[in-house]
Tab-separated table of C-alpha atoms in Angstrom:
chain	number	residue	atom	x	y	z
K	1	MET	CA	33.130	-28.425	11.192
K	2	GLY	CA	34.310	-25.923	8.656
K	3	ILE	CA	37.345	-23.723	8.244
K	4	ILE	CA	37.964	-21.247	11.038
K	5	THR	CA	37.066	-17.715	9.994
K	6	PRO	CA	39.915	-15.535	11.297
K	7	GLY	CA	38.640	-12.715	13.458
K	8	PHE	CA	35.130	-14.089	13.784
K	9	PHE	CA	33.998	-14.894	17.300
K	10	GLY	CA	30.225	-14.683	17.054
K	11	LYS	CA	27.950	-13.195	19.611
K	12	LYS	CA	28.262	-13.972	23.284
K	13	ARG	CA	26.546	-17.273	23.656
K	14	GLU	CA	25.738	-20.156	25.866
K	15	GLU	CA	25.037	-23.625	24.630
K	16	ASP	CA	21.300	-23.684	24.294
K	17	PRO	CA	19.868	-27.193	24.119
K	18	LYS	CA	16.690	-25.713	22.659
K	19	LEU	CA	18.528	-24.477	19.566
K	20	PRO	CA	18.822	-26.968	16.685
K	21	PRO	CA	22.114	-27.001	14.740
K	22	GLY	CA	22.705	-24.031	12.457
K	23	GLN	CA	19.912	-21.951	14.009
K	24	TYR	CA	20.008	-18.659	15.873
K	25	GLU	CA	17.414	-17.241	18.236
K	26	THR	CA	15.290	-14.286	17.215
K	27	LYS	CA	12.751	-12.349	19.263
K	28	ASP	CA	11.242	-11.065	16.044
K	29	PHE	CA	8.730	-12.956	13.942
K	30	PRO	CA	10.034	-12.862	10.357
K	31	VAL	CA	7.611	-13.379	7.489
K	32	LEU	CA	8.466	-15.780	4.675
K	33	SER	CA	5.935	-16.304	1.941
K	34	ALA	CA	6.223	-17.135	-1.720
K	35	GLY	CA	3.751	-14.496	-2.807
K	36	PRO	CA	1.213	-11.936	-1.668
K	37	THR	CA	-0.613	-12.453	1.618
K	38	PRO	CA	-4.120	-13.750	0.878
K	39	ASN	CA	-6.907	-11.982	2.679
K	40	ILE	CA	-9.322	-14.680	3.817
K	41	HIS	CA	-12.395	-13.868	5.847
K	42	GLN	CA	-13.615	-16.308	8.439
K	43	GLY	CA	-16.906	-16.530	6.526
K	44	GLU	CA	-15.163	-17.963	3.460
K	45	TRP	CA	-12.839	-20.198	5.443
K	46	SER	CA	-13.421	-23.910	5.677
K	47	PHE	CA	-11.234	-26.893	6.354
K	48	THR	CA	-11.566	-30.238	4.580
K	49	ILE	CA	-9.834	-33.555	5.114
K	50	THR	CA	-10.053	-35.807	2.049
K	51	ASN	CA	-9.063	-39.440	2.487
K	52	GLU	CA	-7.454	-41.654	-0.141
K	53	SER	CA	-10.843	-42.781	-1.454
K	54	GLY	CA	-12.070	-39.213	-1.810
K	55	GLU	CA	-14.335	-39.070	1.247
K	56	LYS	CA	-14.430	-35.583	2.690
K	57	THR	CA	-14.826	-34.321	6.223
K	58	SER	CA	-15.334	-30.555	6.404
K	59	TRP	CA	-15.765	-27.799	8.923
K	60	THR	CA	-16.883	-24.223	8.443
K	61	TRP	CA	-15.273	-21.582	10.655
K	62	ASP	CA	-18.228	-21.682	13.064
K	63	GLU	CA	-18.150	-25.472	13.249
K	64	PHE	CA	-14.406	-25.372	13.737
K	65	MET	CA	-14.722	-22.962	16.646
K	66	LYS	CA	-16.949	-25.460	18.471
K	67	LEU	CA	-14.213	-28.100	18.517
K	68	PRO	CA	-12.063	-28.561	21.622
K	69	VAL	CA	-9.234	-26.027	21.637
K	70	GLU	CA	-5.745	-26.665	22.969
K	71	THR	CA	-3.081	-24.221	24.050
K	72	VAL	CA	0.345	-25.053	22.642
K	73	ASP	CA	3.589	-23.667	24.045
K	74	THR	CA	6.412	-24.478	21.707
K	75	ASP	CA	9.595	-23.371	19.983
K	76	ILE	CA	9.537	-22.880	16.230
K	77	HIS	CA	12.403	-23.298	13.794
K	78	CYS	CA	12.502	-21.724	10.339
K	79	VAL	CA	14.600	-23.262	7.574
K	80	THR	CA	16.113	-19.799	7.006
K	81	ARG	CA	17.885	-20.362	10.332
K	82	TRP	CA	15.914	-18.396	12.878
K	83	SER	CA	14.293	-20.045	15.856
K	84	LYS	CA	11.766	-18.442	18.117
K	85	PHE	CA	11.362	-19.802	21.626
K	86	ASP	CA	8.306	-20.080	23.856
K	87	THR	CA	5.626	-19.156	21.371
K	88	THR	CA	2.028	-19.686	22.447
K	89	TRP	CA	-0.680	-20.808	20.089
K	90	ARG	CA	-4.286	-21.914	20.343
K	91	GLY	CA	-5.790	-24.332	17.929
K	92	VAL	CA	-7.480	-27.635	17.294
K	93	SER	CA	-5.418	-30.794	17.499
K	94	LEU	CA	-5.172	-32.863	14.326
K	95	ASP	CA	-6.076	-35.853	16.534
K	96	THR	CA	-9.481	-34.241	17.004
K	97	LEU	CA	-9.856	-33.534	13.285
K	98	PHE	CA	-8.846	-37.061	12.300
K	99	GLU	CA	-11.104	-38.766	14.902
K	100	ASN	CA	-13.738	-39.793	12.346
K	101	VAL	CA	-11.543	-39.995	9.284
K	102	GLU	CA	-11.030	-43.497	7.932
K	103	THR	CA	-7.671	-43.970	6.368
K	104	SER	CA	-4.838	-46.396	5.932
K	105	ALA	CA	-2.738	-43.863	4.012
K	106	GLY	CA	0.701	-42.941	5.263
K	107	TYR	CA	1.172	-39.533	3.669
K	108	THR	CA	-0.604	-36.215	3.636
K	109	MET	CA	-0.554	-33.031	1.648
K	110	ALA	CA	-1.573	-29.806	3.375
K	111	HIS	CA	-3.331	-27.361	1.052
K	112	SER	CA	-3.614	-23.627	1.452
K	113	PHE	CA	-5.648	-20.777	0.064
K	114	GLY	CA	-3.597	-19.454	-2.819
K	115	GLY	CA	-2.654	-22.922	-4.000
K	116	TYR	CA	0.409	-23.660	-1.870
K	117	THR	CA	1.006	-27.177	-0.630
K	118	THR	CA	3.411	-29.012	1.660
K	119	ASN	CA	3.751	-32.739	2.308
K	120	VAL	CA	3.919	-34.308	5.776
K	121	PRO	CA	3.758	-37.993	6.760
K	122	LEU	CA	0.485	-38.705	8.571
K	123	GLU	CA	2.256	-39.944	11.697
K	124	ASP	CA	3.832	-36.499	12.058
K	125	LEU	CA	0.387	-34.928	12.325
K	126	LEU	CA	-1.062	-37.280	14.962
K	127	ASP	CA	-0.466	-38.099	18.636
K	128	GLY	CA	-0.326	-34.508	19.843
K	129	LYS	CA	2.210	-33.353	17.292
K	130	ALA	CA	0.145	-30.977	15.155
K	131	TRP	CA	-2.674	-28.447	15.269
K	132	VAL	CA	-4.654	-26.091	13.105
K	133	ALA	CA	-3.883	-22.871	14.967
K	134	PHE	CA	-5.892	-19.660	14.813
K	135	GLU	CA	-4.371	-17.662	17.678
K	136	PHE	CA	-0.807	-16.567	18.309
K	137	GLY	CA	0.292	-14.868	21.514
K	138	GLY	CA	-3.305	-14.456	22.628
K	139	GLU	CA	-4.398	-12.642	19.469
K	140	PRO	CA	-6.092	-13.812	16.279
K	141	LEU	CA	-3.404	-14.993	13.876
K	142	ASP	CA	-2.236	-12.203	11.530
K	143	PRO	CA	-2.714	-12.794	7.809
K	144	GLU	CA	1.065	-12.438	7.240
K	145	HIS	CA	1.584	-15.315	9.629
K	146	GLY	CA	-1.103	-17.478	8.065
K	147	GLY	CA	-4.370	-16.199	9.517
K	148	PRO	CA	-7.134	-16.948	9.873
K	149	ALA	CA	-5.614	-20.401	10.481
K	150	ARG	CA	-2.400	-22.234	9.783
K	151	LEU	CA	-1.085	-25.694	10.349
K	152	LEU	CA	1.269	-25.940	13.326
K	153	VAL	CA	3.778	-28.807	13.179
K	154	PRO	CA	6.492	-27.443	15.440
K	155	HIS	CA	8.802	-30.462	15.388
K	156	LEU	CA	9.495	-29.865	11.681
K	157	TYR	CA	10.913	-26.748	9.977
K	158	PHE	CA	8.271	-24.093	9.972
K	159	TRP	CA	7.422	-24.117	6.273
K	160	LYS	CA	5.646	-27.410	7.025
K	161	SER	CA	3.277	-25.385	9.220
K	162	ALA	CA	1.340	-24.294	6.149
K	163	LYS	CA	-0.104	-20.785	6.303
K	164	TRP	CA	-3.749	-20.135	5.271
K	165	VAL	CA	-4.377	-23.863	5.465
K	166	ASN	CA	-7.719	-25.061	4.158
K	167	GLY	CA	-7.358	-28.782	3.964
K	168	ILE	CA	-5.398	-31.990	4.071
K	169	THR	CA	-5.494	-34.762	1.520
K	170	LEU	CA	-4.370	-38.311	2.284
K	171	HIS	CA	-2.159	-40.318	-0.042
K	172	ASP	CA	-0.771	-43.838	-0.171
K	173	THR	CA	2.534	-42.638	-1.576
K	174	GLU	CA	4.624	-39.592	-0.814
K	175	GLU	CA	4.196	-36.663	-3.165
K	176	LEU	CA	6.135	-33.427	-2.876
K	177	GLY	CA	4.458	-30.123	-2.130
K	178	PHE	CA	5.126	-26.622	-3.437
K	179	TRP	CA	8.095	-25.856	-1.197
K	180	GLU	CA	9.592	-29.299	-1.546
K	181	VAL	CA	9.453	-29.103	-5.354
K	182	ASN	CA	11.154	-25.716	-5.064
K	183	GLY	CA	14.241	-26.942	-3.295
K	184	TYR	CA	13.333	-27.751	0.282
K	185	HIS	CA	13.695	-31.114	1.973
K	186	ALA	CA	10.891	-33.652	1.756
K	187	TYR	CA	10.749	-34.158	5.537
K	188	GLY	CA	12.458	-31.193	7.252
K	189	ASP	CA	13.728	-32.283	10.663
K	190	PRO	CA	15.469	-29.247	12.217
K	191	TRP	CA	17.557	-31.443	14.540
K	192	LYS	CA	19.041	-33.238	11.538
K	193	GLU	CA	19.322	-30.012	9.528
K	194	GLU	CA	17.163	-31.360	6.730
K	195	ARG	CA	16.900	-27.988	5.007
K	196	TYR	CA	17.322	-28.547	1.317
K	197	TYR	CA	16.379	-31.318	-1.033
K	198	TYR	CA	19.924	-32.643	-1.200
K	199	ASP	CA	20.312	-32.871	2.599
K	200	SER	CA	19.128	-36.476	2.459
L	1	MET	CA	25.797	-30.483	-2.229
L	2	ASN	CA	28.230	-29.573	0.507
L	3	TRP	CA	29.727	-26.466	2.027
L	4	ALA	CA	32.471	-25.175	-0.231
L	5	VAL	CA	35.395	-22.947	0.660
L	6	ALA	CA	35.089	-19.848	-1.511
L	7	ASP	CA	37.781	-17.256	-2.128
L	8	VAL	CA	36.911	-13.603	-1.714
L	9	VAL	CA	38.267	-12.197	-4.976
L	10	GLY	CA	36.784	-8.733	-4.876
L	11	ILE	CA	35.032	-6.304	-2.580
L	12	ARG	CA	33.140	-3.183	-3.474
L	13	GLU	CA	31.770	-0.666	-1.024
L	14	GLU	CA	28.172	-0.460	-2.178
L	15	THR	CA	26.671	2.067	0.240
L	16	PRO	CA	27.837	3.440	3.601
L	17	THR	CA	26.386	0.308	5.219
L	18	ALA	CA	26.707	-2.359	2.550
L	19	ARG	CA	29.332	-4.159	0.584
L	20	THR	CA	29.344	-6.439	-2.376
L	21	LEU	CA	31.579	-9.496	-2.049
L	22	MET	CA	32.792	-11.278	-5.158
L	23	LEU	CA	33.359	-14.947	-4.471
L	24	ARG	CA	35.009	-17.689	-6.455
L	25	VAL	CA	33.339	-20.941	-5.456
L	26	PRO	CA	35.031	-24.227	-6.407
L	27	ASP	CA	33.009	-26.309	-8.876
L	28	TRP	CA	30.381	-23.589	-9.191
L	29	LYS	CA	27.957	-24.635	-11.899
L	30	GLY	CA	25.948	-21.456	-12.183
L	31	ALA	CA	22.686	-20.429	-10.604
L	32	LEU	CA	19.251	-19.221	-11.528
L	33	ALA	CA	18.648	-15.493	-11.360
L	34	GLY	CA	17.076	-14.715	-7.989
L	35	GLN	CA	18.670	-17.575	-6.046
L	36	HIS	CA	20.699	-17.169	-2.868
L	37	ILE	CA	23.633	-18.760	-1.123
L	38	ASP	CA	24.252	-19.344	2.554
L	39	ILE	CA	27.522	-18.056	4.005
L	40	ARG	CA	28.853	-19.721	7.154
L	41	LEU	CA	31.392	-18.353	9.613
L	42	THR	CA	33.199	-20.509	12.167
L	43	ALA	CA	34.728	-19.159	15.390
L	44	PRO	CA	37.894	-20.661	16.898
L	45	ASP	CA	35.815	-22.647	19.409
L	46	GLY	CA	33.791	-24.258	16.619
L	47	TYR	CA	30.751	-22.017	16.985
L	48	GLN	CA	29.128	-21.400	13.611
L	49	ALA	CA	26.691	-18.863	12.265
L	50	ALA	CA	25.223	-18.848	8.776
L	51	ARG	CA	22.941	-16.468	6.887
L	52	SER	CA	21.401	-16.325	3.431
L	53	TYR	CA	22.365	-13.735	0.820
L	54	SER	CA	20.788	-13.226	-2.587
L	55	LEU	CA	23.079	-13.355	-5.573
L	56	SER	CA	23.277	-10.159	-7.603
L	57	SER	CA	25.514	-11.653	-10.292
L	58	ALA	CA	24.101	-13.036	-13.527
L	59	ALA	CA	23.036	-16.680	-13.512
L	60	GLY	CA	26.025	-17.812	-15.551
L	61	ASP	CA	28.739	-15.653	-13.982
L	62	PRO	CA	31.725	-17.741	-12.863
L	63	VAL	CA	32.350	-15.353	-9.970
L	64	VAL	CA	29.299	-14.867	-7.783
L	65	ALA	CA	28.405	-11.608	-6.090
L	66	VAL	CA	26.418	-11.075	-2.932
L	67	SER	CA	25.627	-7.773	-1.288
L	68	VAL	CA	25.580	-7.678	2.469
L	69	GLU	CA	23.774	-4.976	4.389
L	70	LEU	CA	25.127	-4.268	7.866
L	71	MET	CA	22.532	-5.250	10.448
L	72	PRO	CA	23.118	-3.084	13.521
L	73	ASP	CA	22.521	-5.980	15.870
L	74	GLY	CA	23.677	-8.644	13.472
L	75	GLU	CA	26.107	-11.464	14.024
L	76	VAL	CA	27.287	-12.347	10.527
L	77	SER	CA	26.804	-9.104	8.590
L	78	PRO	CA	29.185	-6.982	10.730
L	79	TYR	CA	31.952	-9.437	9.937
L	80	LEU	CA	31.141	-9.570	6.229
L	81	VAL	CA	30.768	-5.799	5.886
L	82	ARG	CA	33.658	-4.726	8.105
L	83	GLY	CA	35.920	-7.714	8.641
L	84	VAL	CA	36.467	-9.531	5.361
L	85	SER	CA	39.330	-8.734	2.981
L	86	VAL	CA	40.185	-9.851	-0.523
L	87	GLY	CA	42.074	-13.136	-0.247
L	88	ASP	CA	40.039	-14.375	2.718
L	89	GLN	CA	38.048	-17.556	2.504
L	90	LEU	CA	34.418	-18.088	3.405
L	91	GLU	CA	32.309	-21.215	3.472
L	92	VAL	CA	29.293	-21.128	1.209
L	93	ILE	CA	26.558	-23.478	0.080
L	94	GLY	CA	24.225	-23.042	-2.838
L	95	PRO	CA	22.709	-21.927	-5.065
L	96	LEU	CA	19.470	-22.258	-3.112
L	97	GLY	CA	15.789	-21.554	-3.655
L	98	GLY	CA	13.638	-22.579	-6.579
L	99	TRP	CA	10.701	-20.185	-6.539
L	100	PHE	CA	11.955	-16.596	-6.485
L	101	VAL	CA	13.771	-17.184	-9.764
L	102	TRP	CA	13.665	-15.964	-13.323
L	103	ARG	CA	14.626	-18.224	-16.208
L	104	PRO	CA	15.688	-16.926	-19.637
L	105	GLU	CA	13.051	-19.222	-21.214
L	106	GLN	CA	10.381	-16.983	-19.726
L	107	THR	CA	8.988	-14.740	-22.440
L	108	GLU	CA	6.390	-12.736	-20.540
L	109	PRO	CA	7.090	-9.133	-19.434
L	110	ILE	CA	8.945	-8.704	-16.158
L	111	ARG	CA	7.943	-6.261	-13.446
L	112	MET	CA	10.245	-5.864	-10.440
L	113	ILE	CA	9.861	-3.878	-7.242
L	114	GLY	CA	12.786	-3.571	-4.860
L	115	GLY	CA	13.125	-1.932	-1.466
L	116	GLY	CA	16.624	-1.068	-0.205
L	117	SER	CA	18.979	-4.044	-0.311
L	118	GLY	CA	16.088	-6.055	-1.788
L	119	VAL	CA	17.193	-4.860	-5.190
L	120	ALA	CA	20.082	-7.381	-5.241
L	121	PRO	CA	18.243	-10.420	-6.674
L	122	LEU	CA	16.430	-8.099	-9.078
L	123	VAL	CA	19.780	-6.942	-10.424
L	124	SER	CA	20.672	-10.598	-10.906
L	125	ILE	CA	17.522	-10.927	-13.008
L	126	LEU	CA	18.483	-7.795	-14.999
L	127	ARG	CA	21.981	-9.114	-15.614
L	128	THR	CA	20.734	-12.548	-16.594
L	129	HIS	CA	18.169	-10.969	-18.887
L	130	ILE	CA	20.949	-9.052	-20.644
L	131	ALA	CA	23.353	-12.000	-20.807
L	132	SER	CA	20.700	-14.290	-22.271
L	133	GLY	CA	19.555	-11.878	-24.952
L	134	ASN	CA	15.984	-12.300	-23.737
L	135	THR	CA	13.768	-9.623	-25.274
L	136	ALA	CA	10.911	-9.548	-22.781
L	137	SER	CA	10.171	-6.058	-21.528
L	138	VAL	CA	11.450	-5.358	-18.035
L	139	LYS	CA	10.703	-2.608	-15.574
L	140	LEU	CA	11.995	-1.880	-12.109
L	141	LEU	CA	10.667	0.318	-9.347
L	142	TYR	CA	13.389	0.827	-6.765
L	143	SER	CA	12.648	2.450	-3.444
L	144	VAL	CA	15.693	3.700	-1.589
L	145	ARG	CA	16.144	6.114	1.236
L	146	SER	CA	18.645	8.536	-0.327
L	147	PRO	CA	21.161	8.708	-3.192
L	148	GLU	CA	24.126	7.352	-1.236
L	149	PHE	CA	22.129	4.219	-0.397
L	150	VAL	CA	21.469	3.251	-4.005
L	151	TYR	CA	22.928	-0.197	-4.610
L	152	PHE	CA	24.850	-0.750	-7.856
L	153	ARG	CA	24.621	2.992	-8.421
L	154	ASP	CA	27.420	3.124	-10.990
L	155	GLU	CA	26.097	0.239	-13.029
L	156	LEU	CA	22.385	0.746	-12.776
L	157	ALA	CA	22.196	3.128	-15.734
L	158	GLU	CA	24.383	0.877	-17.864
L	159	LEU	CA	22.449	-2.239	-16.907
L	160	THR	CA	19.104	-0.685	-17.543
L	161	ASP	CA	20.239	0.614	-20.937
L	162	ALA	CA	21.514	-2.801	-21.910
L	163	ALA	CA	18.293	-4.475	-20.799
L	164	ARG	CA	16.231	-1.675	-22.331
L	165	ALA	CA	14.608	-1.631	-18.942
L	166	GLU	CA	12.383	1.069	-17.624
L	167	VAL	CA	13.757	1.989	-14.221
L	168	THR	CA	12.039	4.252	-11.734
L	169	LEU	CA	13.854	5.329	-8.619
L	170	GLN	CA	11.908	6.597	-5.684
L	171	TYR	CA	13.760	8.254	-2.841
L	172	THR	CA	11.990	7.914	0.459
L	173	ARG	CA	13.928	10.533	2.473
L	174	HIS	CA	16.363	12.629	0.437
L	175	ALA	CA	16.607	13.062	-3.293
L	176	PRO	CA	19.630	14.335	-5.184
L	177	GLN	CA	19.705	17.983	-6.165
L	178	GLY	CA	17.583	18.759	-9.145
L	179	TRP	CA	15.530	15.573	-8.709
L	180	THR	CA	12.176	15.823	-10.414
L	181	GLY	CA	10.947	12.287	-9.690
L	182	ALA	CA	8.983	11.062	-6.739
L	183	LEU	CA	10.056	11.593	-3.139
L	184	GLY	CA	8.539	9.907	-0.111
L	185	ARG	CA	7.387	6.441	0.840
L	186	ILE	CA	5.838	4.309	-1.830
L	187	ASP	CA	2.129	3.809	-1.295
L	188	ALA	CA	-0.538	1.692	-2.955
L	189	ALA	CA	-1.594	4.473	-5.331
L	190	ARG	CA	1.968	4.822	-6.560
L	191	ILE	CA	2.265	1.106	-7.270
L	192	THR	CA	-1.112	1.032	-8.973
L	193	ALA	CA	-0.251	3.959	-11.249
L	194	TRP	CA	3.187	2.549	-12.055
L	195	ALA	CA	1.740	-0.848	-13.023
L	196	ALA	CA	-1.458	0.400	-14.657
L	197	ASP	CA	-0.503	-0.265	-18.286
L	198	ASP	CA	1.303	-3.573	-17.793
L	199	ALA	CA	0.203	-6.610	-19.783
L	200	SER	CA	-1.911	-9.077	-17.846
L	201	ASP	CA	0.601	-11.913	-18.278
L	202	THR	CA	3.410	-9.928	-16.630
L	203	SER	CA	5.476	-11.759	-13.993
L	204	THR	CA	6.198	-9.790	-10.845
L	205	TYR	CA	9.198	-10.035	-8.524
L	206	ILE	CA	9.117	-8.087	-5.261
L	207	CYS	CA	11.939	-8.096	-2.725
L	208	GLY	CA	12.418	-5.918	0.324
L	209	PRO	CA	11.506	-5.454	3.969
L	210	THR	CA	8.324	-7.267	5.024
L	211	ARG	CA	6.115	-4.164	5.270
L	212	PHE	CA	7.270	-2.936	1.876
L	213	VAL	CA	6.608	-6.270	0.197
L	214	GLU	CA	3.194	-6.563	1.840
L	215	LEU	CA	2.229	-3.109	0.624
L	216	ALA	CA	3.459	-3.586	-2.922
L	217	SER	CA	1.979	-7.058	-3.378
L	218	ASP	CA	-1.360	-6.103	-1.783
L	219	ALA	CA	-1.597	-3.088	-4.104
L	220	LEU	CA	-1.045	-5.246	-7.186
L	221	VAL	CA	-3.531	-7.889	-6.053
L	222	ALA	CA	-6.096	-5.142	-5.388
L	223	THR	CA	-5.825	-4.066	-9.035
L	224	GLY	CA	-6.575	-7.595	-10.172
L	225	VAL	CA	-3.097	-9.071	-10.685
L	226	ASP	CA	-3.160	-12.867	-10.276
L	227	PRO	CA	-1.379	-13.615	-6.947
L	228	MET	CA	0.283	-16.691	-8.446
L	229	THR	CA	2.183	-14.425	-10.872
L	230	ILE	CA	3.743	-12.467	-8.003
L	231	ARG	CA	6.886	-13.879	-6.425
L	232	THR	CA	8.033	-12.309	-3.193
L	233	GLU	CA	11.049	-12.351	-0.937
L	234	ARG	CA	10.688	-10.618	2.423
L	235	PHE	CA	13.187	-9.829	5.115
L	236	GLY	CA	12.713	-8.730	8.693
L	237	GLY	CA	9.849	-9.199	11.113
L	238	ALA	CA	6.257	-8.110	10.927
């Protein structure tokens, strides 16, 4: 609880249990990216999981499209303080992708076209908590929002839902990704306001 | 790092819809050019709202400056643009962000493209460039709707002289009388022509509304600029 700002009352509001601390609701869909939007055609897209011993499991776009698809209705929370409620996505569950992957690693790094990375513990990707999504609101995912496909890990701040994702590598120890090295929190729980690296 | 109670020590009306707030933050240890701070307001019932604002002051300035554009439907900006007075206190945290930054150790040429209020962190880079004595070449393309909406209008000429920067203004709606430069929205061809002779190791900083940043960065990538040398900061939806 900070100092009272004289004359500030905020917008008319009701307590919204769906809103994590320090967030506000937006109907918009802001774009936050570190650089230009890569333009990736489905034909050049592939997705590869690499386990800690270097074994790879890969899918081309066509192979990916044959996997079971789930519809995900969820709220999303950006570290820059906006939250967007009731978004609808379609994608492939990470449980499906990890079905035949042998691993005893505890940590993952998501990799994107363009070289961006973000780290997520493996347990945060499994048990119905994460997807590789290729549709938003019934339409193919826009490039600005990560199309053709992005990771969707809605229980963490949205930078963990890596745009233009093309693979996941598994690691025995936690390494930090691009955003985490550049000042964001290693884990990123919106309900604990784990925004920045010093919010331990 | 925790929220700090900053004193508002100066206010300047920047444009008809924007103000620059000068803040003295206790124990401020400086920033990197391009970083931002979060400002938090607290209502009497404990309700809080916070937003991020880019610093426009130089990295080492003891008093930090942020420019706030009034968002018509906004919650925090109306208070900061219309409600705050010198002597008030505001809670801030920062500096924040480690990617959209320029460090004086960088020796490669600097190319900056700003749209509207997006020029603020670019001015921080200009100021830091000057203060550090860095001799890298620097150029700025600044798209703004009309003369009265030019941020830092009184200092821009002085700053660009001091930085020996090449600054190009482009008015998108109205130009001042006697204007011989470009008028109208920036398009890909304009960006391409403006950047045509730049060295290949140039670092690019683009800040502005989402559509503007998309256009400018796409145009540069289309001419063969390495995407990893382009840092972007977008605001607004797509």
